[in-house]
């Protein structure tokens, strides 16, 4: 078993990466978000840039841990917002057959409003609410999120405490030139980002 398989099976189950993407994130959003977050650090020399990223990750993991402590689950806050929004729309739908061609459930791992309407229809007793969360993929569960962020970035000694190098060459950063590139455009937000107020 490779490292990747071992890691993924411990958090999500061994078949989690073999099927559909289970995500509503659009193609380049991950890179755009990463670029946006390191904007103030990316022009710095490599060590300062890495220190900037480390500090950002320490704060991010700490913030998520605070949110997770307060959250009651069973899903993550974003997934809960998506399911609640879909439940609202689904209450106006009537299930007429047992197929859904929108493919949102398959692609994202969260039942679409049509599937929720069908699940509601399947509940014989209107007083008994079917547990919609049970049909949401494990990647959106609070317990999975907690496992993913259970590893902290531990603080390390700052630069003044580093041992002095005996290397005779002094490395200075190259002269800074403004990069030529396409103008920054507003990226399209995924459904989770649009719905989440957090
Ligand atoms: Zn659908």
Coordinates of C-alpha atoms in Angstrom, one line a residue, residues 9-125:
X9 CA -7.9 5.3 3.8
X10 CA -7.3 6.5 7.4
X11 CA -9.4 9.6 6.9
X12 CA -12.0 8.9 4.2
X13 CA -12.1 5.2 3.6
X14 CA -10.1 3.4 1.0
X15 CA -12.5 3.9 -1.9
X16 CA -13.0 7.6 -1.5
X17 CA -10.7 8.6 -4.3
X18 CA -11.7 6.0 -6.8
X19 CA -15.1 7.3 -7.9
X20 CA -16.4 10.9 -8.5
X21 CA -14.8 14.1 -7.5
X22 CA -17.2 14.7 -4.5
X23 CA -16.6 18.4 -4.8
X24 CA -18.2 21.5 -6.2
X25 CA -14.9 23.3 -6.5
X26 CA -14.3 24.7 -9.9
X27 CA -11.2 23.8 -11.9
X28 CA -8.6 26.5 -10.9
X29 CA -10.2 27.8 -7.7
X30 CA -7.8 26.0 -5.4
X31 CA -4.8 27.7 -7.1
X32 CA -6.6 31.1 -7.2
X33 CA -7.4 30.9 -3.5
X34 CA -3.8 29.7 -2.6
X35 CA -2.4 32.6 -4.7
X36 CA -4.7 35.1 -3.0
X37 CA -3.7 33.9 0.5
X38 CA 0.0 34.2 -0.1
X39 CA -0.2 37.5 -2.0
X40 CA 1.7 39.4 0.7
X41 CA 4.4 36.7 1.1
X42 CA 5.0 35.5 -2.4
X43 CA 7.4 38.2 -3.5
X44 CA 9.6 37.6 -0.5
X45 CA 12.8 35.5 -0.5
X46 CA 12.1 31.8 -0.3
X47 CA 12.7 31.4 3.5
X48 CA 10.6 34.4 4.4
X49 CA 7.9 33.2 2.0
X50 CA 7.9 29.8 3.6
X51 CA 7.7 31.4 7.1
X52 CA 4.8 33.5 5.9
X53 CA 3.0 30.3 4.7
X54 CA 3.8 28.4 7.9
X55 CA 2.3 31.3 10.0
X56 CA -0.7 31.4 7.8
X57 CA -1.3 27.6 8.2
X58 CA -0.8 27.8 12.0
X59 CA -3.5 30.5 12.3
X60 CA -5.8 28.7 9.8
X61 CA -5.6 25.3 11.6
X62 CA -6.2 27.1 15.0
X63 CA -9.2 29.0 13.6
X64 CA -10.7 25.8 12.2
X65 CA -10.2 24.0 15.5
X66 CA -12.1 26.7 17.3
X67 CA -15.0 26.4 14.7
X68 CA -15.0 22.6 15.0
X69 CA -15.2 22.8 18.8
X70 CA -18.4 24.9 18.6
X71 CA -19.9 23.0 15.7
X72 CA -22.5 20.3 16.5
X73 CA -22.2 18.5 13.2
X74 CA -22.8 16.0 11.8
X75 CA -21.7 17.8 8.7
X76 CA -19.2 20.7 8.3
X77 CA -20.7 24.2 8.4
X78 CA -20.5 24.7 4.7
X79 CA -22.1 21.3 3.9
X80 CA -24.8 22.0 6.4
X81 CA -25.6 25.3 4.6
X82 CA -25.8 23.6 1.2
X83 CA -28.1 20.8 2.5
X84 CA -30.3 23.3 4.3
X85 CA -30.6 25.5 1.2
X86 CA -31.4 22.4 -0.9
X87 CA -34.0 21.2 1.6
X88 CA -35.8 24.5 1.3
X89 CA -36.1 24.2 -2.5
X90 CA -36.9 20.5 -2.3
X91 CA -40.0 21.2 -0.1
X92 CA -41.6 22.7 -3.2
X93 CA -40.9 19.7 -5.4
X94 CA -43.0 16.6 -6.1
X95 CA -41.2 13.3 -6.9
X96 CA -42.6 11.7 -10.0
X97 CA -39.9 9.1 -10.9
X98 CA -36.8 7.6 -9.5
X99 CA -34.1 9.0 -11.6
X100 CA -32.2 12.3 -11.6
X101 CA -30.3 13.5 -14.6
X102 CA -28.9 16.7 -13.0
X103 CA -25.9 14.6 -11.7
X104 CA -25.2 17.0 -8.9
X105 CA -25.4 14.3 -6.2
X106 CA -23.0 12.1 -8.0
X107 CA -20.5 14.8 -8.7
X108 CA -20.6 16.7 -5.4
X109 CA -21.6 13.9 -3.0
X110 CA -24.4 16.0 -1.5
X111 CA -28.0 15.0 -2.5
X112 CA -29.5 17.5 -5.0
X113 CA -32.8 19.1 -4.3
X114 CA -34.5 16.5 -6.5
X115 CA -33.0 13.6 -4.5
X116 CA -34.1 15.4 -1.2
X117 CA -37.6 15.8 -2.6
X118 CA -37.6 12.0 -3.4
X119 CA -36.3 11.1 0.1
X120 CA -39.1 13.3 1.6
X121 CA -41.6 11.4 -0.6
X122 CA -40.2 8.1 0.6
X123 CA -40.9 9.0 4.2
X124 CA -44.4 7.5 4.8
X125 CA -45.1 9.4 8.0

